[in-house]
Short mmCIF file of C-alpha atoms in Angstrom, two decimals:
data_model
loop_
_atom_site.label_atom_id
_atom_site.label_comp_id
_atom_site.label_asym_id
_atom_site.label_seq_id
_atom_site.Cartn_x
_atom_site.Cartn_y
_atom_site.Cartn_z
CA UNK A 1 -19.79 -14.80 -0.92
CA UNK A 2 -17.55 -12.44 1.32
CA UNK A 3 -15.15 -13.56 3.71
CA UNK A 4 -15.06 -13.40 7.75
CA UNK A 5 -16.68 -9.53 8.51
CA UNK A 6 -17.16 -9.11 4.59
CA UNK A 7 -13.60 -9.31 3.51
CA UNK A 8 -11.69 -11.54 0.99
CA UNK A 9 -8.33 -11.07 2.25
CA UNK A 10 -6.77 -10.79 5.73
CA UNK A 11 -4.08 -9.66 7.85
CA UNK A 12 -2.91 -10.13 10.87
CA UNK A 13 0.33 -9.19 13.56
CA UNK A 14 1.27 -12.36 15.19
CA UNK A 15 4.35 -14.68 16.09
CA UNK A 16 3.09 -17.49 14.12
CA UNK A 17 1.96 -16.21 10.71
CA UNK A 18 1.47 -19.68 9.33
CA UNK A 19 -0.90 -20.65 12.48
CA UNK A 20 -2.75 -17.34 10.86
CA UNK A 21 -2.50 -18.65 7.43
CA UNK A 22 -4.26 -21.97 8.60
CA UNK A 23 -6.85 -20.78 11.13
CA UNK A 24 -7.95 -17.94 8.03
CA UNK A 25 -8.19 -21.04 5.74
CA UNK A 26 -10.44 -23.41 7.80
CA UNK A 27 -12.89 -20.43 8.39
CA UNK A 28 -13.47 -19.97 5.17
CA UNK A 29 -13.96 -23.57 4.20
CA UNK A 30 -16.16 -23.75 7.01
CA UNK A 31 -18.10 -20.64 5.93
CA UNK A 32 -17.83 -22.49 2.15
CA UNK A 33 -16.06 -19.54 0.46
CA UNK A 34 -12.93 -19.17 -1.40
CA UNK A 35 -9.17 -19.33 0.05
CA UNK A 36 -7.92 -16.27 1.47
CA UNK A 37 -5.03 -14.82 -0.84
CA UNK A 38 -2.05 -14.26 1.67
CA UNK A 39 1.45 -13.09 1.28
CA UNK A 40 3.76 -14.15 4.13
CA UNK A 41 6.87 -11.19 5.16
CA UNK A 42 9.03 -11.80 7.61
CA UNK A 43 9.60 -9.28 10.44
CA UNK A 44 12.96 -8.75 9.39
CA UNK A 45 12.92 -7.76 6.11
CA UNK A 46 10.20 -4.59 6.11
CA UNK A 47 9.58 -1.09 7.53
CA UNK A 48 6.04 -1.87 8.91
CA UNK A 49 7.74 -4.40 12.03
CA UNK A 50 10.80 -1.81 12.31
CA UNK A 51 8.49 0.60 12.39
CA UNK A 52 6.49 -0.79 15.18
CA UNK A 53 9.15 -1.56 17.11
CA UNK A 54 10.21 2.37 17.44
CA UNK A 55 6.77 3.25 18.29
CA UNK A 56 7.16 0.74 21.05
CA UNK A 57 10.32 2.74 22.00
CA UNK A 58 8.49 6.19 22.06
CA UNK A 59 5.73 4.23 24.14
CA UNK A 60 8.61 3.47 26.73
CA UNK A 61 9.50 7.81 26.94
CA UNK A 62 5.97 8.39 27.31
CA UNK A 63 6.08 6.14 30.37
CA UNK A 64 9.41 6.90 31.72
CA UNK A 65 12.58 5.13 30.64
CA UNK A 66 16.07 4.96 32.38
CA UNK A 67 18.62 7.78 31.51
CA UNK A 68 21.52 5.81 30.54
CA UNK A 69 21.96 8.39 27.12
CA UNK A 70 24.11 11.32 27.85
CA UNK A 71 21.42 13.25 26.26
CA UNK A 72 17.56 13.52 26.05
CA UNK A 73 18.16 14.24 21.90
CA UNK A 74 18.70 10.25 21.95
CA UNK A 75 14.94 9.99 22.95
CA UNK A 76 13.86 12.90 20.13
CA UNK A 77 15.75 10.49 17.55
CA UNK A 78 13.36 7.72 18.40
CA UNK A 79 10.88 9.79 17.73
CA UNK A 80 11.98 10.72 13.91
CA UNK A 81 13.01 7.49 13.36
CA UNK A 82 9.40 6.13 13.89
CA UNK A 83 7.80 8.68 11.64
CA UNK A 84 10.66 8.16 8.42
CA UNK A 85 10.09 3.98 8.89
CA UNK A 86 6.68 4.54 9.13
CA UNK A 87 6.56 6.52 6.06
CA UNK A 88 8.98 4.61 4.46
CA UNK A 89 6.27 1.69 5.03
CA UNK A 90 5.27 2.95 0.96
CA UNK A 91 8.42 2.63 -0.79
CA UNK A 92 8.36 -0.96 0.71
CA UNK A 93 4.68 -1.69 -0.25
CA UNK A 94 5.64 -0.37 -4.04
CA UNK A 95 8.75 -2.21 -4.27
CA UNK A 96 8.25 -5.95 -2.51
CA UNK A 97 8.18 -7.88 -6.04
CA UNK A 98 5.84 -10.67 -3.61
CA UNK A 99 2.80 -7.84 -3.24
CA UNK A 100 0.62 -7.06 -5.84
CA UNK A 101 0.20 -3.95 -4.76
CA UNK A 102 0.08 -0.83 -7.67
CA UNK A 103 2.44 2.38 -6.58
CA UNK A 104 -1.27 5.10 -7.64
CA UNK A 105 -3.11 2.56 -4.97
CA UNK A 106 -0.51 3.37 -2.22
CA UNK A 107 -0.42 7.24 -3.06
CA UNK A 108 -3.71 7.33 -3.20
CA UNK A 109 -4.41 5.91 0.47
CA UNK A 110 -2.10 8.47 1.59
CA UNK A 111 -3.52 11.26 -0.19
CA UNK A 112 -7.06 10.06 1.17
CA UNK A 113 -5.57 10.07 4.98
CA UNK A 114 -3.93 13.42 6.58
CA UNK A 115 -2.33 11.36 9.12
CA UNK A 116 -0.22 9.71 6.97
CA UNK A 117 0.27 13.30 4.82
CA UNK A 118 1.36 14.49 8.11
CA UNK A 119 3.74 11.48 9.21
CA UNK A 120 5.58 12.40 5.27
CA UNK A 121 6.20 15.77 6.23
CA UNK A 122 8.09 15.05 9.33
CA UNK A 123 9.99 12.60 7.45
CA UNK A 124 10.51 14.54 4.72
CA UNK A 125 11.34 17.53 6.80
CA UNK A 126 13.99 15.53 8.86
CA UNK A 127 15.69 14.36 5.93
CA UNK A 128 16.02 17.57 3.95
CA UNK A 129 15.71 19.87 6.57
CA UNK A 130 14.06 22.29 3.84
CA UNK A 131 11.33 20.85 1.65
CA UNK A 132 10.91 21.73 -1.88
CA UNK A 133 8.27 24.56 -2.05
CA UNK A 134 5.07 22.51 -3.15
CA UNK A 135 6.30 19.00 -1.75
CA UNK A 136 4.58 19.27 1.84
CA UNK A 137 1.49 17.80 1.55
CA UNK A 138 -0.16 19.35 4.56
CA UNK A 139 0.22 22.88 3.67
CA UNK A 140 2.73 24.35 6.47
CA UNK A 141 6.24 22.10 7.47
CA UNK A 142 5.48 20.44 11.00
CA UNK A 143 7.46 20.73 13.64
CA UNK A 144 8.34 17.97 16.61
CA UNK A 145 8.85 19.39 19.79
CA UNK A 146 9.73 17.77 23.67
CA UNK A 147 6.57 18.69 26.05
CA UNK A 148 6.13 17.70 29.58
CA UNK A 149 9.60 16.08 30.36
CA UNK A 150 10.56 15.17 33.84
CA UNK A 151 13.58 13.60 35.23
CA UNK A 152 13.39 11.74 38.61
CA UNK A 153 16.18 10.81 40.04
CA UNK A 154 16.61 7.78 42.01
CA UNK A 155 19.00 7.32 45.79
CA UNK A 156 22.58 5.34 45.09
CA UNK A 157 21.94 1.90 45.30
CA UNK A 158 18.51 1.91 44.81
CA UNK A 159 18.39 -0.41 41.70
CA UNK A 160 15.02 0.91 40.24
CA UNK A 161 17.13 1.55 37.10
CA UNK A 162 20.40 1.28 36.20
CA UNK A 163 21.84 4.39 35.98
CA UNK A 164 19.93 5.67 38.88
CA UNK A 165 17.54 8.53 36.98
CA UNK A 166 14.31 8.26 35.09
CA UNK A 167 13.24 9.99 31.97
CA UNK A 168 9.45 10.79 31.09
CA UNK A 169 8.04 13.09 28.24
CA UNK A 170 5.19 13.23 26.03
CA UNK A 171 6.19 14.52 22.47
CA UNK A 172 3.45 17.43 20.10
CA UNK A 173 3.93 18.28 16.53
CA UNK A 174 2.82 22.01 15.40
CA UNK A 175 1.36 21.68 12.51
CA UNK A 176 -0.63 24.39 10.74
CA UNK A 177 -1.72 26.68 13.91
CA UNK A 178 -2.74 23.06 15.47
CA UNK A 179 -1.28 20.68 17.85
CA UNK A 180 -0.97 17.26 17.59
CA UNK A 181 0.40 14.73 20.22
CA UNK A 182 3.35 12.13 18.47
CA UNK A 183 1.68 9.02 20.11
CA UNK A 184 -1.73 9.33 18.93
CA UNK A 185 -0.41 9.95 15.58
CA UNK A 186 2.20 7.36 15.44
CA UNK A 187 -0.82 5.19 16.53
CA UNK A 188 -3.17 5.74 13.72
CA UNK A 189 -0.91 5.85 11.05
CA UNK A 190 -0.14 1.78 12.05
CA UNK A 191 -3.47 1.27 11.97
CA UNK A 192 -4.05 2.84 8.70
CA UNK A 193 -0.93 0.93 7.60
CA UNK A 194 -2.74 -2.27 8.96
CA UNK A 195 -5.86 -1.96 7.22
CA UNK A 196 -4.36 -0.91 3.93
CA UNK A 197 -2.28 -4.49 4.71
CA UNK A 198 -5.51 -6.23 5.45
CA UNK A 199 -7.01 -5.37 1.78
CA UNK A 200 -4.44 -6.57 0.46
CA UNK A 201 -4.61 -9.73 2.37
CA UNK A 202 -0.47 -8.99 3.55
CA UNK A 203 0.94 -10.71 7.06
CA UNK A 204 3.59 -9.21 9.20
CA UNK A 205 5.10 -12.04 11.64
CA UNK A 206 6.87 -10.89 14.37
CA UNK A 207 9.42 -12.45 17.29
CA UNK A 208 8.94 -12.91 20.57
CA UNK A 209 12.61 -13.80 21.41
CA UNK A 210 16.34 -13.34 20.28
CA UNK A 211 16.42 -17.15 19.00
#
């Protein structure tokens, strides 16, 4: 017999991944089928948090953040540093001795998902600047560029942020006569990453303080 919605394995994105670990367990004795296989990692110690953390951070430029950088390039760095973490997710999942995951399984997801073809070419472009004829996987090198930036600015003494000035953009990627927005992207290829984690029966904890 299956597990909970017909899998065997789980994941979930929580502070408490033991709680998880516990509730996933008494379901399934409940239900009177076998122990869920899951493999515990930290928050600190894999691309998948880091890289939800710096989609977080392009999340805060789509909404408007305060323009303490001397430049908006800062904000286009967040940007590039989500999609290299998020790709980067791969080398993790082939590496992490405590997986069992196979490195054909994880090049296989991605070669069955453009998104995540996509999110290697921009981190593949930023890192070599000029790929390797035959090494971009969507056909044509993409290209990140700024779109609908504003900057409102703020009277002295107002407080509404410190350094008195607001910063708001959206971000699209041109990628083979098409255009794609950065957010929605950035957002699928965690989920992808999540369900490929769920199969697997992997759990991310995460923090919810400094402490």
């Amino acid at each position: 017999m299956r597990g909970i919605f017909g899998l065997q394995r789980f994941w979930c994105l929580r502070s408490s991944a033991e709680a998880f670990v516990l509730h996933a367990s008494l379901l399934n004795r409940a239900l009177n089928v076998s122990e869920v296989a899951v493999v515990i990692i930290g928050s600190y110690d894999n691309p998948y948090a880091r890289a939800s953390r710096y989609l977080e951070r392009v999340k805060m430029i789509y909404e408007g953040v305060d323009c303490s950088f001397p430049s908006t390039e800062y904000f286009h760095d967040d940007v590039y540093s989500f999609f290299i973490f998020c790709f980067h997710i791969k080398d993790w999942l082939k590496s992490d001795t405590r997986l069992n995951i196979s490195s054909s399984d994880v090049e296989a997801y991605i070669k069955d998902h453009i998104e995540l073809q996509l999110c290697a070419d921009i981190c593949n472009g930023t890192k070599h600047f000029i790929q390797t004829p035959g090494r971009v996987r969507t056909g044509e090198q993409p290209m990140v560029y700024r779109s609908n930036a504003t900057i409102t600015t703020y009277p002295l003494g107002s407080g509404i942020t410190p350094s008195g000035a607001a910063f708001k953009s959206s971000f699209g990627i041109n990628t083979n006569g098409e255009v794609v927005d950065v957010l929605a992207l950035g957002n699928k290829c965690m989920e992808l990453w999540s369900l490929f984690l769920e199969e697997y029966g992997v759990v991310v904890g995460s923090r919810e303080s400094y402490i």
